Structures are given as structure tokens and as C-alpha cells.
Amino acid sequence: MTEKLIYGIQQIGIGVKNADEAFKWYATRLGADALIFDDNNEATYMAKYMGGKPRNKRALLGLNMQGGGGYEIWQYLDREPSAPKKEFQLGDLGIHFPCIKTKNITATFNRLKVLNENIISEICTEPNGSKSFYVKDPYQNILKIKEFNSWYANNKFDVGGIFGAVIGVSNIANALPLYSDVLGYDKVVYDKTGVFKDLAALKNGNKKFRRILLTHSKKRVGGFCNLFGESEIELIEAIDTKPNTIFEDRYWGDLGYIHLCFDIKNMEKLSQECKAKGFPFQVISAESFDMGDANGHWGYIEDCDGTLIEFIETHKVPLIKKLGININLKNRNPKKPLPNWMIKGMNLKRVKKFK
């Protein structure tokens, strides 16, 4: 195989203080109750982003089986994670928030309101006419809940998984070679500059920004493409304010959104392309790396402002651990999606009861 393939957004990494508590919230509030892996060991490869040495950690991946990316909930076990030194404001450099798909935005808004979740905006209209609102999780991370019409399955829950992210950059023109060319978000939904009503509820939201919403013109193919589905990236650039760097003087794995991860095929080709575009890999694992019960080949690059983007070439995902039944992707046709029965088998990993 000579080309690289990007199957979709696999997950967003979230640094937390208590992984069990966080998984329960994302499972019960956002339907991400399929526990794909639970990895408890020493993180070695990311030492350059963790004070120069390996750290003990726990990482859990929760997926919403209606489709979309999941949440890698990441907890230090040998140090107290640091909170941001400055309160987040719109336009800061780094991952602002994930975008979570909803079938019925009014139903989702009302459900979270009844649950006394921290809803921080009313339902608003975005520049392309879609509806959205903002909510904070219990750890002060902002999430955007947004209408989106791309679903893998219907289990009658009102929200699915992650279908996009909003990322603050210092210069959109400098960022596009990565997000548009390498990641394939080559279709512009809108590119607008001004003051936006749908941002008003966020800190700094009454300032002037340039916003560009990107999606992919080509349908994703292969592997988990049907589960992850269509996706989009919005880049936002502050025009008349000076942004802070969200992870300045903090470690990867500290509190907040630590990376955005894409499921891919052909790590070697991708590595060559990233280097040619000026985004060389900063970290890359062994070709076959165990992630708890799962296995794959992964690596990280930085965007033009140091935001970490992860790529995982998935080799194995366990279905029934006790019986040794796994989803093995390593020798499959890379452009052929996994059969529905195999993906639906991951429903066996859903956690139905919580303490």
C-alpha cells in the first residue's frame, strides 16, 4: 500500500484527576459507555511532554456506539495534575472543545438541564445555520453539542460521539497545510471574520475572530470509517486580542483537552507527508505497541502552535477478552470497512451499571 488513509476522529484526550468518575459522567451523560480499553501502566514515549521522564498513568477509552469518536480519559497516578494557569478564553491556542452530535438539540438541552448539568449558553445558530449550545463537564471542560446528521446506529439515546473539534490557532493560513492538506479537511463550509452571536456566552466571545469550518470532500473509507463517520474541524483565530497557550508550562496529561486523535492506515507514508509539510513526528511508538488489551502503532505531531495531534494505526481491538476474540485489522484490505456485525459486537463492551 502506497497511500495513507485517515479513517476518522478516533478520540479526544482529556486529562482528569479521577478516571472512574470521569468515565461514569461521559457514559451516563453523553452515552460513551463502551469501554474499549482500560490501560494502567507507565507512559514512557511521551516523556518529553511530561517533565522529561516516564510517568505512571491510567487511560480509558469510552465510545458512544451510535457513531463518532470517543473520549480517552487520562489520569496521572504518580503526581497531581495541574490546572490551567489562566482561565480559558476564546481564541487561546490549543483545543477549545470537542463537538458532540445530537439528533434532537432541544431534547438534549432539556435532558441535561433536568440533570442540573452546567449549561452555559442557550441554543444558538452558527454561521452555517446549524444549531448548537455549550455545556461544561464537572471538570470545567467546555463541550459543544451540535446538530449533525451522520449516524452509525440508533440506540434511542439523543447524542452520539465526537464528530469534530474547535481549535485555536495563531494564524489560520499557517495551520491549513496540516488540517486541510494532510488531514484531508479540504472543503470550506464557511470562512468568516467578525463578531459572532453564537460565541457570546463564552469568555472573550464578544471579540473579533476569524473562523473557518472545514470538512472532507472525500468520503472516508476502510476500517472503522462507518463508526467514526463524517467529521469537521473549525479553526479560530483571535483578531484583536492576544491569545494564551492553553498548555503553557504544563505537562501533557494535565487537566483539560490534551490531544486530538485520528485513526489511520500507513504510518510510514503519513510520517513522510507530515515531515514534507513541516509537521514532523515528535513521538512515535514501536510498530506494534500494546495499549492495555488493544494493540497498534501510534505517534504525535504538533500543529503550528504546539497543539498535539495523535495518529493511531489500530492493529487489534478485543471483543471478548475471556475467549480471546479480537478485531484484527493488520492484514485486512485497508479500504474495506469492517462488517457491521463485527462493529456491533463492540456493544458487548458497554458498561450498563455503575457504582
PDB file of N, CA, C and O in Angstrom, residues 288-317:
ATOM      1  N   SER A 288       4.457  -2.225  16.830  1.00  0.00           N
ATOM      2  CA  SER A 288       3.356  -2.969  17.439  1.00  0.00           C
ATOM      3  C   SER A 288       3.399  -2.705  18.934  1.00  0.00           C
ATOM      4  O   SER A 288       4.256  -3.231  19.647  1.00  0.00           O
ATOM      5  N   PHE A 289       2.491  -1.851  19.415  1.00  0.00           N
ATOM      6  CA  PHE A 289       2.534  -1.360  20.788  1.00  0.00           C
ATOM      7  C   PHE A 289       1.237  -1.738  21.498  1.00  0.00           C
ATOM      8  O   PHE A 289       0.136  -1.472  21.007  1.00  0.00           O
ATOM      9  N   ASP A 290       1.365  -2.391  22.658  1.00  0.00           N
ATOM     10  CA  ASP A 290       0.194  -2.785  23.436  1.00  0.00           C
ATOM     11  C   ASP A 290      -0.352  -1.600  24.212  1.00  0.00           C
ATOM     12  O   ASP A 290       0.397  -0.905  24.920  1.00  0.00           O
ATOM     13  N   MET A 291      -1.666  -1.376  24.070  1.00  0.00           N
ATOM     14  CA  MET A 291      -2.380  -0.321  24.796  1.00  0.00           C
ATOM     15  C   MET A 291      -3.441  -1.002  25.654  1.00  0.00           C
ATOM     16  O   MET A 291      -4.618  -1.038  25.304  1.00  0.00           O
ATOM     17  N   GLY A 292      -2.982  -1.619  26.771  1.00  0.00           N
ATOM     18  CA  GLY A 292      -3.902  -2.438  27.541  1.00  0.00           C
ATOM     19  C   GLY A 292      -4.237  -3.671  26.729  1.00  0.00           C
ATOM     20  O   GLY A 292      -3.354  -4.437  26.337  1.00  0.00           O
ATOM     21  N   ASP A 293      -5.503  -3.858  26.430  1.00  0.00           N
ATOM     22  CA  ASP A 293      -5.940  -5.021  25.653  1.00  0.00           C
ATOM     23  C   ASP A 293      -5.865  -4.779  24.150  1.00  0.00           C
ATOM     24  O   ASP A 293      -5.977  -5.721  23.360  1.00  0.00           O
ATOM     25  N   ALA A 294      -5.712  -3.536  23.731  1.00  0.00           N
ATOM     26  CA  ALA A 294      -5.637  -3.192  22.322  1.00  0.00           C
ATOM     27  C   ALA A 294      -4.175  -3.132  21.879  1.00  0.00           C
ATOM     28  O   ALA A 294      -3.253  -3.177  22.690  1.00  0.00           O
ATOM     29  N   ASN A 295      -3.981  -3.026  20.560  1.00  0.00           N
ATOM     30  CA  ASN A 295      -2.628  -3.004  20.034  1.00  0.00           C
ATOM     31  C   ASN A 295      -2.596  -2.138  18.783  1.00  0.00           C
ATOM     32  O   ASN A 295      -3.535  -2.139  17.989  1.00  0.00           O
ATOM     33  N   GLY A 296      -1.508  -1.390  18.603  1.00  0.00           N
ATOM     34  CA  GLY A 296      -1.398  -0.550  17.421  1.00  0.00           C
ATOM     35  C   GLY A 296      -0.060   0.143  17.317  1.00  0.00           C
ATOM     36  O   GLY A 296       0.871  -0.113  18.082  1.00  0.00           O
ATOM     37  N   HIS A 297       0.024   1.032  16.345  1.00  0.00           N
ATOM     38  CA  HIS A 297       1.218   1.840  16.080  1.00  0.00           C
ATOM     39  C   HIS A 297       0.776   3.295  16.128  1.00  0.00           C
ATOM     40  O   HIS A 297      -0.152   3.679  15.412  1.00  0.00           O
ATOM     41  N   TRP A 298       1.398   4.104  16.994  1.00  0.00           N
ATOM     42  CA  TRP A 298       0.894   5.460  17.175  1.00  0.00           C
ATOM     43  C   TRP A 298       2.039   6.470  17.221  1.00  0.00           C
ATOM     44  O   TRP A 298       3.201   6.122  17.444  1.00  0.00           O
ATOM     45  N   GLY A 299       1.662   7.728  16.994  1.00  0.00           N
ATOM     46  CA  GLY A 299       2.640   8.798  17.069  1.00  0.00           C
ATOM     47  C   GLY A 299       1.964  10.145  17.188  1.00  0.00           C
ATOM     48  O   GLY A 299       0.745  10.268  17.005  1.00  0.00           O
ATOM     49  N   TYR A 300       2.764  11.176  17.505  1.00  0.00           N
ATOM     50  CA  TYR A 300       2.252  12.526  17.710  1.00  0.00           C
ATOM     51  C   TYR A 300       3.027  13.538  16.876  1.00  0.00           C
ATOM     52  O   TYR A 300       4.249  13.445  16.741  1.00  0.00           O
ATOM     53  N   ILE A 301       2.297  14.502  16.359  1.00  0.00           N
ATOM     54  CA  ILE A 301       2.901  15.694  15.778  1.00  0.00           C
ATOM     55  C   ILE A 301       2.354  16.904  16.534  1.00  0.00           C
ATOM     56  O   ILE A 301       1.420  16.787  17.330  1.00  0.00           O
ATOM     57  N   GLU A 302       2.941  18.062  16.276  1.00  0.00           N
ATOM     58  CA  GLU A 302       2.420  19.329  16.784  1.00  0.00           C
ATOM     59  C   GLU A 302       1.911  20.160  15.620  1.00  0.00           C
ATOM     60  O   GLU A 302       2.534  20.175  14.550  1.00  0.00           O
ATOM     61  N   ASP A 303       0.779  20.853  15.813  1.00  0.00           N
ATOM     62  CA  ASP A 303       0.362  21.808  14.782  1.00  0.00           C
ATOM     63  C   ASP A 303       1.230  23.049  14.894  1.00  0.00           C
ATOM     64  O   ASP A 303       2.205  23.083  15.665  1.00  0.00           O
ATOM     65  N   CYS A 304       0.915  24.096  14.154  1.00  0.00           N
ATOM     66  CA  CYS A 304       1.786  25.272  14.099  1.00  0.00           C
ATOM     67  C   CYS A 304       1.891  26.002  15.440  1.00  0.00           C
ATOM     68  O   CYS A 304       2.775  26.845  15.605  1.00  0.00           O
ATOM     69  N   ASP A 305       1.005  25.686  16.392  1.00  0.00           N
ATOM     70  CA  ASP A 305       1.033  26.339  17.703  1.00  0.00           C
ATOM     71  C   ASP A 305       1.303  25.360  18.831  1.00  0.00           C
ATOM     72  O   ASP A 305       1.097  25.682  20.003  1.00  0.00           O
ATOM     73  N   GLY A 306       1.767  24.148  18.505  1.00  0.00           N
ATOM     74  CA  GLY A 306       2.140  23.181  19.522  1.00  0.00           C
ATOM     75  C   GLY A 306       1.017  22.283  19.999  1.00  0.00           C
ATOM     76  O   GLY A 306       1.233  21.455  20.895  1.00  0.00           O
ATOM     77  N   THR A 307      -0.176  22.406  19.423  1.00  0.00           N
ATOM     78  CA  THR A 307      -1.273  21.516  19.793  1.00  0.00           C
ATOM     79  C   THR A 307      -0.955  20.104  19.319  1.00  0.00           C
ATOM     80  O   THR A 307      -0.585  19.899  18.161  1.00  0.00           O
ATOM     81  N   LEU A 308      -1.122  19.132  20.205  1.00  0.00           N
ATOM     82  CA  LEU A 308      -0.746  17.761  19.887  1.00  0.00           C
ATOM     83  C   LEU A 308      -1.848  17.041  19.115  1.00  0.00           C
ATOM     84  O   LEU A 308      -3.003  17.000  19.546  1.00  0.00           O
ATOM     85  N   ILE A 309      -1.454  16.479  17.980  1.00  0.00           N
ATOM     86  CA  ILE A 309      -2.323  15.655  17.145  1.00  0.00           C
ATOM     87  C   ILE A 309      -1.760  14.247  17.158  1.00  0.00           C
ATOM     88  O   ILE A 309      -0.588  14.035  16.841  1.00  0.00           O
ATOM     89  N   GLU A 310      -2.599  13.280  17.537  1.00  0.00           N
ATOM     90  CA  GLU A 310      -2.163  11.889  17.603  1.00  0.00           C
ATOM     91  C   GLU A 310      -2.717  11.108  16.407  1.00  0.00           C
ATOM     92  O   GLU A 310      -3.817  11.381  15.932  1.00  0.00           O
ATOM     93  N   PHE A 311      -1.939  10.131  15.963  1.00  0.00           N
ATOM     94  CA  PHE A 311      -2.380   9.201  14.929  1.00  0.00           C
ATOM     95  C   PHE A 311      -2.200   7.781  15.456  1.00  0.00           C
ATOM     96  O   PHE A 311      -1.152   7.457  16.020  1.00  0.00           O
ATOM     97  N   ILE A 312      -3.218   6.951  15.268  1.00  0.00           N
ATOM     98  CA  ILE A 312      -3.137   5.548  15.675  1.00  0.00           C
ATOM     99  C   ILE A 312      -3.483   4.652  14.497  1.00  0.00           C
ATOM    100  O   ILE A 312      -4.543   4.803  13.891  1.00  0.00           O
ATOM    101  N   GLU A 313      -2.563   3.755  14.173  1.00  0.00           N
ATOM    102  CA  GLU A 313      -2.835   2.704  13.209  1.00  0.00           C
ATOM    103  C   GLU A 313      -3.226   1.468  14.023  1.00  0.00           C
ATOM    104  O   GLU A 313      -2.368   0.767  14.570  1.00  0.00           O
ATOM    105  N   THR A 314      -4.526   1.245  14.139  1.00  0.00           N
ATOM    106  CA  THR A 314      -5.034   0.189  15.008  1.00  0.00           C
ATOM    107  C   THR A 314      -4.777  -1.187  14.399  1.00  0.00           C
ATOM    108  O   THR A 314      -5.088  -1.423  13.231  1.00  0.00           O
ATOM    109  N   HIS A 315      -4.206  -2.079  15.202  1.00  0.00           N
ATOM    110  CA  HIS A 315      -3.967  -3.444  14.759  1.00  0.00           C
ATOM    111  C   HIS A 315      -4.983  -4.419  15.343  1.00  0.00           C
ATOM    112  O   HIS A 315      -5.462  -5.312  14.650  1.00  0.00           O
ATOM    113  N   LYS A 316      -5.304  -4.232  16.627  1.00  0.00           N
ATOM    114  CA  LYS A 316      -6.183  -5.185  17.302  1.00  0.00           C
ATOM    115  C   LYS A 316      -7.045  -4.478  18.336  1.00  0.00           C
ATOM    116  O   LYS A 316      -6.560  -3.624  19.077  1.00  0.00           O
ATOM    117  N   VAL A 317      -8.327  -4.833  18.352  1.00  0.00           N
ATOM    118  CA  VAL A 317      -9.248  -4.373  19.387  1.00  0.00           C
ATOM    119  C   VAL A 317      -9.953  -5.605  19.946  1.00  0.00           C
ATOM    120  O   VAL A 317     -10.549  -6.384  19.186  1.00  0.00           O
TER     121      VAL A 317
END
